[in-house]
Short mmCIF file of C-alpha atoms (C1' of nucleotides) in Angstrom, two decimals:
data_model
loop_
_atom_site.label_atom_id
_atom_site.label_comp_id
_atom_site.label_asym_id
_atom_site.label_seq_id
_atom_site.Cartn_x
_atom_site.Cartn_y
_atom_site.Cartn_z
CA MET A 204 -48.28 63.75 -33.31
CA PRO A 205 -50.57 62.88 -30.03
CA GLY A 206 -53.30 60.96 -30.77
CA PRO A 207 -57.00 63.07 -30.04
CA ILE A 208 -59.82 61.23 -30.25
CA GLN A 209 -62.99 62.22 -32.08
CA PRO A 210 -66.41 63.02 -30.34
CA GLU A 211 -68.14 60.45 -32.22
CA LEU A 212 -66.72 57.69 -30.29
CA PHE A 213 -67.95 59.22 -27.20
CA PRO A 214 -71.04 57.17 -27.05
CA GLN A 215 -69.61 53.93 -27.64
CA ILE A 216 -67.21 54.77 -25.09
CA ARG A 217 -70.03 55.27 -22.41
CA GLU A 218 -71.56 52.29 -23.27
CA ALA A 219 -68.85 50.10 -23.00
CA PHE A 220 -68.06 51.66 -19.63
CA ARG A 221 -71.27 51.08 -19.09
CA LEU A 222 -71.24 47.06 -20.45
CA TYR A 223 -67.93 46.52 -17.96
CA LEU A 224 -69.32 48.06 -14.90
CA ARG A 225 -72.51 45.43 -15.27
CA ARG A 226 -70.15 42.81 -16.38
CA ARG A 227 -68.33 43.09 -13.07
CA GLY A 228 -71.09 43.98 -10.79
CA ILE A 229 -70.19 47.23 -9.63
CA LYS A 230 -72.29 50.21 -10.19
CA ASP A 231 -72.83 52.41 -12.26
CA THR A 232 -72.56 55.85 -10.30
CA GLN A 233 -72.78 59.24 -11.03
CA ALA A 234 -69.09 60.12 -9.87
CA ARG A 235 -67.76 56.96 -12.05
CA ARG A 236 -69.67 58.78 -15.46
CA SER A 237 -68.10 62.44 -14.60
CA ILE A 238 -64.43 60.59 -14.67
CA LEU A 239 -64.91 59.05 -18.17
CA ASP A 240 -66.31 61.97 -19.54
CA ILE A 241 -63.63 64.42 -18.00
CA VAL A 242 -61.68 61.62 -19.11
CA LEU A 243 -62.58 61.51 -22.61
CA ASP A 244 -61.98 65.09 -23.20
CA PHE A 245 -57.86 65.53 -22.89
CA ARG A 246 -56.09 64.77 -25.54
CA GLU A 247 -52.40 63.74 -24.36
CA HIS A 248 -51.16 62.34 -21.35
CA PHE A 249 -52.35 63.05 -17.86
CA GLU A 250 -52.39 62.59 -14.46
CA ALA A 251 -54.75 62.12 -11.49
CA GLU A 252 -54.70 65.56 -10.38
CA GLN A 253 -55.89 66.58 -13.65
CA VAL A 254 -58.62 64.63 -13.41
CA LEU A 255 -59.60 66.48 -10.35
CA TYR A 256 -59.04 69.94 -11.52
CA ALA A 257 -60.83 69.34 -14.50
CA LEU A 258 -63.84 67.99 -12.58
CA LYS A 259 -63.85 70.98 -10.22
CA GLU A 260 -63.65 73.36 -13.42
CA ALA A 261 -67.07 71.65 -14.97
CA GLY A 262 -68.65 72.21 -11.73
CA ARG A 263 -68.74 68.46 -10.89
CA ARG A 264 -68.28 67.27 -7.11
CA VAL A 265 -66.43 64.46 -6.83
CA GLY A 266 -63.59 64.22 -4.45
CA LYS A 267 -59.71 62.90 -4.59
CA ALA A 268 -60.40 58.98 -3.38
CA THR A 269 -63.03 58.74 -6.31
CA VAL A 270 -60.56 59.86 -9.04
CA TYR A 271 -57.78 57.64 -7.37
CA ARG A 272 -60.45 54.54 -7.28
CA THR A 273 -61.75 55.26 -10.71
CA LEU A 274 -58.77 55.51 -12.75
CA PRO A 275 -58.08 51.77 -12.28
CA LEU A 276 -61.52 50.50 -13.32
CA LEU A 277 -60.78 52.66 -16.44
CA VAL A 278 -57.70 51.12 -17.52
CA ASP A 279 -59.15 47.48 -16.15
CA ALA A 280 -62.26 48.09 -18.87
CA GLY A 281 -59.78 48.55 -21.99
CA ILE A 282 -60.63 52.78 -21.98
CA LEU A 283 -57.26 53.98 -20.33
CA LYS A 284 -53.95 52.78 -20.55
CA GLU A 285 -51.35 53.72 -17.24
CA VAL A 286 -48.11 55.27 -18.55
CA ARG A 287 -45.05 55.54 -16.98
CA PHE A 288 -42.61 57.98 -17.75
CA GLY A 289 -40.01 57.77 -14.49
CA LYS A 290 -41.43 60.24 -12.41
CA LYS A 291 -43.27 59.12 -9.30
CA GLN A 292 -46.91 59.61 -10.74
CA ALA A 293 -48.97 57.69 -12.97
CA HIS A 294 -50.24 59.21 -16.60
CA TYR A 295 -52.58 57.83 -18.28
CA GLU A 296 -53.79 58.01 -21.93
CA GLN A 297 -57.03 56.77 -23.94
CA VAL A 298 -56.49 53.66 -25.42
CA TYR A 299 -60.62 52.81 -26.74
CA GLY A 300 -60.35 52.65 -30.68
CA GLN A 301 -56.93 54.11 -30.56
CA ALA A 302 -53.69 52.57 -32.80
CA PRO A 303 -50.81 51.17 -30.47
CA HIS A 304 -48.39 53.13 -30.25
CA ASP A 305 -45.20 53.55 -27.47
CA HIS A 306 -43.15 56.81 -26.39
CA MET A 307 -39.99 58.66 -26.97
CA VAL A 308 -38.78 60.54 -24.24
CA CYS A 309 -36.24 63.44 -24.57
CA ARG A 310 -34.28 63.66 -21.23
CA ARG A 311 -33.57 66.91 -21.98
CA CYS A 312 -36.62 69.00 -22.41
CA GLY A 313 -38.99 66.01 -21.63
CA ILE A 314 -40.98 66.54 -24.96
CA ILE A 315 -42.76 62.98 -25.64
CA TYR A 316 -43.42 61.94 -29.17
CA GLU A 317 -45.61 58.68 -30.04
CA PHE A 318 -44.49 56.01 -32.76
CA ASP A 319 -46.36 52.93 -34.26
CA ALA A 320 -46.41 50.05 -31.87
CA GLU A 321 -46.60 47.30 -34.57
CA GLU A 322 -43.12 46.54 -34.96
CA VAL A 323 -42.69 46.46 -31.08
CA ILE A 324 -45.54 44.24 -31.02
CA ALA A 325 -43.99 41.41 -33.14
CA LEU A 326 -41.19 41.70 -31.88
CA ARG A 327 -43.07 41.23 -27.82
CA HIS A 328 -44.75 38.37 -29.58
CA ARG A 329 -41.74 36.54 -30.77
CA ILE A 330 -39.71 36.98 -27.60
CA ALA A 331 -42.79 35.54 -25.30
CA SER A 332 -43.26 32.71 -27.85
CA GLN A 333 -39.05 31.92 -27.52
CA LYS A 334 -39.46 32.06 -23.50
CA ARG A 335 -43.01 30.52 -22.76
CA PHE A 336 -44.67 33.56 -21.42
CA HIS A 337 -48.09 35.03 -22.17
CA ALA A 338 -47.36 38.78 -22.70
CA ASP A 339 -50.36 40.62 -23.74
CA GLY A 340 -49.02 43.89 -23.25
CA HIS A 341 -45.51 45.75 -22.76
CA ARG A 342 -43.85 48.59 -21.58
CA PHE A 343 -41.97 50.56 -24.26
CA GLN A 344 -39.71 53.81 -24.41
CA LEU A 345 -37.33 55.39 -25.66
CA VAL A 346 -35.16 57.90 -23.69
CA GLY A 347 -32.88 60.16 -25.44
CA LEU A 348 -32.33 63.38 -27.13
CA CYS A 349 -35.01 65.13 -29.26
CA GLU A 350 -33.81 66.44 -32.66
CA HIS A 351 -33.65 70.07 -31.15
CA CYS A 352 -31.80 69.58 -27.99
CA ALA A 353 -29.35 67.30 -29.57
CA THR A 354 -28.24 69.87 -32.20
CA ALA A 355 -28.67 72.86 -29.42
CA PRO A 356 -25.38 74.19 -27.38
CA PRO A 357 -24.38 72.05 -24.01
CA GLN A 358 -27.08 73.42 -20.89
CA VAL A 359 -26.34 76.62 -19.31
CA MET B 21 -32.39 33.35 -14.56
CA PRO B 22 -30.98 36.98 -13.55
CA GLY B 23 -28.14 38.13 -13.70
CA PRO B 24 -25.28 37.32 -10.16
CA ILE B 25 -22.78 39.30 -10.19
CA GLN B 26 -18.94 37.67 -10.38
CA PRO B 27 -17.14 38.69 -7.24
CA GLU B 28 -13.72 38.93 -9.34
CA LEU B 29 -15.46 41.95 -10.76
CA PHE B 30 -15.74 43.93 -7.64
CA PRO B 31 -12.39 45.90 -7.20
CA GLN B 32 -12.69 46.77 -10.85
CA ILE B 33 -16.04 47.96 -9.68
CA ARG B 34 -14.80 49.97 -7.03
CA GLU B 35 -12.43 51.85 -9.18
CA ALA B 36 -14.91 52.64 -11.51
CA PHE B 37 -16.43 53.91 -8.82
CA ARG B 38 -13.75 56.03 -7.46
CA LEU B 39 -12.27 57.49 -10.51
CA TYR B 40 -15.90 58.61 -11.61
CA LEU B 41 -16.24 60.28 -8.32
CA ARG B 42 -12.58 62.28 -9.22
CA ARG B 43 -13.62 63.05 -12.75
CA ARG B 44 -16.62 64.97 -11.74
CA GLY B 45 -14.64 66.47 -8.57
CA ILE B 46 -16.54 64.87 -5.75
CA LYS B 47 -15.51 63.13 -2.85
CA ASP B 48 -14.62 59.45 -2.10
CA THR B 49 -16.57 58.94 1.01
CA GLN B 50 -16.63 56.04 3.37
CA ALA B 51 -20.21 56.43 3.26
CA ARG B 52 -20.25 56.48 -0.64
CA ARG B 53 -18.04 53.12 -0.57
CA SER B 54 -20.45 51.50 2.23
CA ILE B 55 -23.48 52.08 -0.46
CA LEU B 56 -21.47 50.50 -3.46
CA ASP B 57 -20.35 47.70 -1.31
CA ILE B 58 -23.76 46.56 -0.10
CA VAL B 59 -25.21 47.22 -3.53
CA LEU B 60 -22.81 44.75 -5.41
CA ASP B 61 -23.61 41.66 -3.03
CA PHE B 62 -27.33 42.08 -4.36
CA ARG B 63 -28.51 39.56 -7.14
CA GLU B 64 -31.77 40.76 -7.99
CA HIS B 65 -33.39 43.96 -8.24
CA PHE B 66 -33.88 46.02 -5.39
CA GLU B 67 -35.07 49.09 -3.77
CA ALA B 68 -33.26 52.10 -1.64
CA GLU B 69 -35.17 50.43 1.49
CA GLN B 70 -33.34 47.29 0.63
CA VAL B 71 -29.87 49.08 0.48
CA LEU B 72 -30.44 51.15 4.05
CA TYR B 73 -31.69 47.64 5.40
CA ALA B 74 -28.52 45.83 4.33
CA LEU B 75 -26.75 48.74 5.61
CA LYS B 76 -27.88 48.48 8.78
CA GLU B 77 -27.58 44.35 9.23
CA ALA B 78 -24.01 44.96 7.93
CA GLY B 79 -23.20 47.29 10.91
CA ARG B 80 -22.49 50.38 8.44
CA ARG B 81 -23.96 53.19 10.01
CA VAL B 82 -25.11 55.19 6.89
CA GLY B 83 -28.03 57.55 6.24
CA LYS B 84 -31.24 57.13 4.63
CA ALA B 85 -30.93 60.59 3.03
CA THR B 86 -27.29 59.26 1.99
CA VAL B 87 -28.79 55.99 0.34
CA TYR B 88 -31.04 58.40 -2.06
CA ARG B 89 -28.45 60.58 -2.44
CA THR B 90 -25.89 58.17 -3.72
CA LEU B 91 -28.19 55.94 -6.22
CA PRO B 92 -28.48 58.29 -8.57
CA LEU B 93 -24.63 58.65 -8.35
CA LEU B 94 -24.08 54.92 -8.86
CA VAL B 95 -26.87 54.84 -11.99
CA ASP B 96 -24.47 57.67 -13.74
CA ALA B 97 -21.50 56.02 -13.11
CA GLY B 98 -22.51 53.38 -15.51
CA ILE B 99 -22.80 50.59 -12.43
CA LEU B 100 -26.52 50.59 -11.71
CA LYS B 101 -29.71 51.18 -14.01
CA GLU B 102 -33.06 52.60 -12.99
CA VAL B 103 -35.87 50.43 -13.31
CA ARG B 104 -39.32 50.93 -12.78
CA PHE B 105 -41.83 48.22 -12.84
CA GLY B 106 -45.01 50.30 -12.37
CA LYS B 107 -44.95 50.55 -8.98
CA LYS B 108 -44.37 53.72 -6.96
CA GLN B 109 -40.57 53.31 -6.00
CA ALA B 110 -37.37 52.92 -7.93
CA HIS B 111 -35.56 49.69 -8.47
CA TYR B 112 -32.21 49.21 -9.33
CA GLU B 113 -29.82 46.66 -10.87
CA GLN B 114 -26.23 46.06 -12.07
CA VAL B 115 -25.23 47.35 -15.05
CA TYR B 116 -21.04 46.92 -15.06
CA GLY B 117 -20.06 44.27 -17.08
CA GLN B 118 -23.60 42.69 -17.48
CA ALA B 119 -25.07 41.92 -20.94
CA PRO B 120 -28.03 44.50 -22.11
CA HIS B 121 -31.78 42.73 -21.01
CA ASP B 122 -34.92 43.33 -20.32
CA HIS B 123 -38.13 42.16 -18.19
CA MET B 124 -41.02 40.20 -18.21
CA VAL B 125 -43.48 41.01 -15.78
CA CYS B 126 -46.53 38.05 -14.43
CA ARG B 127 -49.21 40.21 -13.60
CA ARG B 128 -51.11 37.64 -11.20
CA CYS B 129 -47.98 36.47 -9.09
CA GLY B 130 -45.27 39.58 -10.14
CA ILE B 131 -42.27 37.09 -10.62
CA ILE B 132 -40.00 39.00 -12.82
CA TYR B 133 -37.91 37.31 -15.98
CA GLU B 134 -35.32 38.61 -18.01
CA PHE B 135 -34.61 38.19 -21.72
CA ASP B 136 -31.72 39.49 -24.36
CA ALA B 137 -32.09 42.74 -24.87
CA GLU B 138 -29.58 42.66 -28.15
CA GLU B 139 -33.10 42.46 -30.93
CA VAL B 140 -34.16 45.20 -28.77
CA ILE B 141 -31.51 47.77 -29.17
CA ALA B 142 -31.67 47.10 -33.01
CA LEU B 143 -35.24 47.82 -33.11
CA ARG B 144 -35.00 50.91 -30.94
CA HIS B 145 -32.19 52.37 -33.67
CA ARG B 146 -34.39 51.73 -36.04
CA ILE B 147 -37.22 53.41 -35.18
CA ALA B 148 -35.00 56.34 -33.55
CA SER B 149 -33.26 56.82 -37.05
CA GLN B 150 -36.49 57.22 -38.51
CA LYS B 151 -37.93 59.82 -36.24
CA ARG B 152 -34.96 61.50 -35.89
CA PHE B 153 -34.39 60.84 -32.03
CA HIS B 154 -31.17 60.17 -30.80
CA ALA B 155 -32.01 57.20 -28.60
CA ASP B 156 -29.12 55.97 -26.12
CA GLY B 157 -31.52 53.81 -23.94
CA HIS B 158 -35.19 52.62 -23.65
CA ARG B 159 -37.37 51.23 -21.11
CA PHE B 160 -38.99 47.82 -22.69
CA GLN B 161 -41.29 45.21 -20.52
CA LEU B 162 -43.35 42.55 -21.80
CA VAL B 163 -46.43 42.22 -19.27
CA GLY B 164 -48.77 39.11 -19.27
CA LEU B 165 -48.89 35.94 -17.47
CA CYS B 166 -45.66 33.20 -16.39
CA GLU B 167 -45.98 29.78 -17.80
CA HIS B 168 -47.12 28.85 -14.33
CA CYS B 169 -49.90 31.40 -13.52
CA ALA B 170 -51.41 31.34 -17.61
CA THR B 171 -51.81 27.31 -16.89
CA ALA B 172 -53.21 27.71 -13.35
CA PRO B 173 -57.14 27.74 -12.22
CA PRO B 174 -58.44 31.66 -11.95
CA GLN B 175 -57.79 32.67 -8.73
CA VAL B 176 -59.85 32.28 -5.56
"C1'" DA C 238 -83.75 47.52 1.96
"C1'" DT C 239 -78.85 46.53 2.04
"C1'" DG C 240 -74.46 46.85 1.02
"C1'" DC C 241 -71.47 48.90 -2.30
"C1'" DT C 242 -69.81 53.89 -3.22
"C1'" DT C 243 -68.83 58.56 -2.30
"C1'" DG C 244 -66.17 62.40 0.36
"C1'" DC C 245 -63.88 63.85 4.00
"C1'" DA C 246 -59.54 64.09 6.12
"C1'" DA C 247 -55.81 61.63 8.20
"C1'" DA C 248 -52.70 58.12 7.10
"C1'" DA C 249 -49.32 56.30 4.29
"C1'" DC C 250 -45.55 55.93 1.26
"C1'" DG C 251 -41.32 56.81 -1.17
"C1'" DT C 252 -38.38 60.57 -1.68
"C1'" DT C 253 -36.08 65.58 -1.01
"C1'" DT C 254 -34.73 69.42 1.77
"C1'" DG C 255 -33.02 72.19 5.62
"C1'" DC C 256 -29.83 72.18 8.20
"C1'" DA C 257 -25.73 72.03 11.98
"C1'" DC C 258 -21.83 68.93 12.20
"C1'" DA C 259 -18.29 65.67 11.16
"C1'" DG C 260 -14.65 64.56 8.08
"C1'" DG C 261 -11.94 64.42 3.00
"C1'" DG C 262 -9.16 67.22 -0.24
"C1'" DC D 27 -8.47 74.17 6.96
"C1'" DC D 28 -12.39 74.73 3.82
"C1'" DC D 29 -16.09 73.35 1.66
"C1'" DT D 30 -18.76 69.15 0.50
"C1'" DG D 31 -21.05 64.95 2.55
"C1'" DT D 32 -23.67 63.09 6.02
"C1'" DG D 33 -27.40 62.21 9.83
"C1'" DC D 34 -31.95 63.24 11.69
"C1'" DA D 35 -36.07 64.95 11.68
"C1'" DA D 36 -39.00 67.53 9.15
"C1'" DA D 37 -41.18 68.70 4.90
"C1'" DC D 38 -42.84 66.86 0.48
"C1'" DG D 39 -46.66 65.06 -3.54
"C1'" DT D 40 -48.56 61.43 -4.96
"C1'" DT D 41 -51.40 57.83 -3.57
"C1'" DT D 42 -54.50 54.76 0.16
"C1'" DT D 43 -57.77 54.24 3.97
"C1'" DG D 44 -61.17 54.07 7.62
"C1'" DC D 45 -65.48 55.82 8.31
"C1'" DA D 46 -70.01 57.92 8.26
"C1'" DA D 47 -73.30 59.41 5.49
"C1'" DG D 48 -75.39 58.50 0.44
"C1'" DC D 49 -77.41 56.54 -3.74
"C1'" DA D 50 -77.60 52.71 -7.05
"C1'" DT D 51 -79.87 47.88 -7.53
#
DNA sequence: ATGCTTGCAAAACGTTTGCACAGGG
DNA sequence: CCCTGTGCAAACGTTTTGCAAGCAT
């Protein structure tokens, strides 16, 4: 269900990041490029720690602080989105060229499903215009039980 | 805009908590009652640290650990709800006897407005039944600029 | 050349836990 | 009276920061 990313898009995304950095007047460094590359390979949601680990795996020597400093840039560049699932850590997912979607989180087993955000965006616009709020984004999650947990016997 | 709570409801809420504790077979202690009382006096969203501080102010000697252990009980009892605004800390707000609502968060100044959740709940049900997910709750926030920040000149 | 960026380690932060003592049922 | 709940302090995991050295522009 979750959206993998087509490798054909990679060059386009790298270019978008390069342009973003130039536009913001910040440097196009090796570390930042490495982080982008690692991040493009994730299929699902991931957290900073996983980026750090994958960088080590790939033999790229990038420090933890740099990861934490770069992820917000990728968010600002429109390549990633920060998603919070009620845990303390931030999670991220790719958004570049992906259809907008939101998440359903099973309270029992933690599984996460995605669903199309079209209707949510329509509702967002309706509410924002009523309240004179200039909404350009939203966070939306359904919380409950997945089909399996809902029919399974009560926990031990 | 945010929902203050009517003091007339206080006894009813205290009673609800007492019943909740009895039903769960856990003790109705002085510390737990103190925390409930403090929490009822907040008008807006608050975090654990503020509860701790207000307890000190009120001369009630309650430890930090007890606050962190009690807030989830109040959530489970249906008196509070945990709300996350993308920060690392949890925020809480009263829900007992309050109309369901969600939040709009201004990205620039951080101001938070509430809006009625009726339409959101309807949408939640529609999506959940399509996806065979048993949703009994949701998290929803609009993110953008409030009227003031949208018309103000760009930041310094 | 110069100043943003990096990596490291240490600090900060909110939250959780281990433990001996206190207090509710 | 027993056993849960408490307070303290220390541990925890994530994120941020200070700083000297490195590297884009």
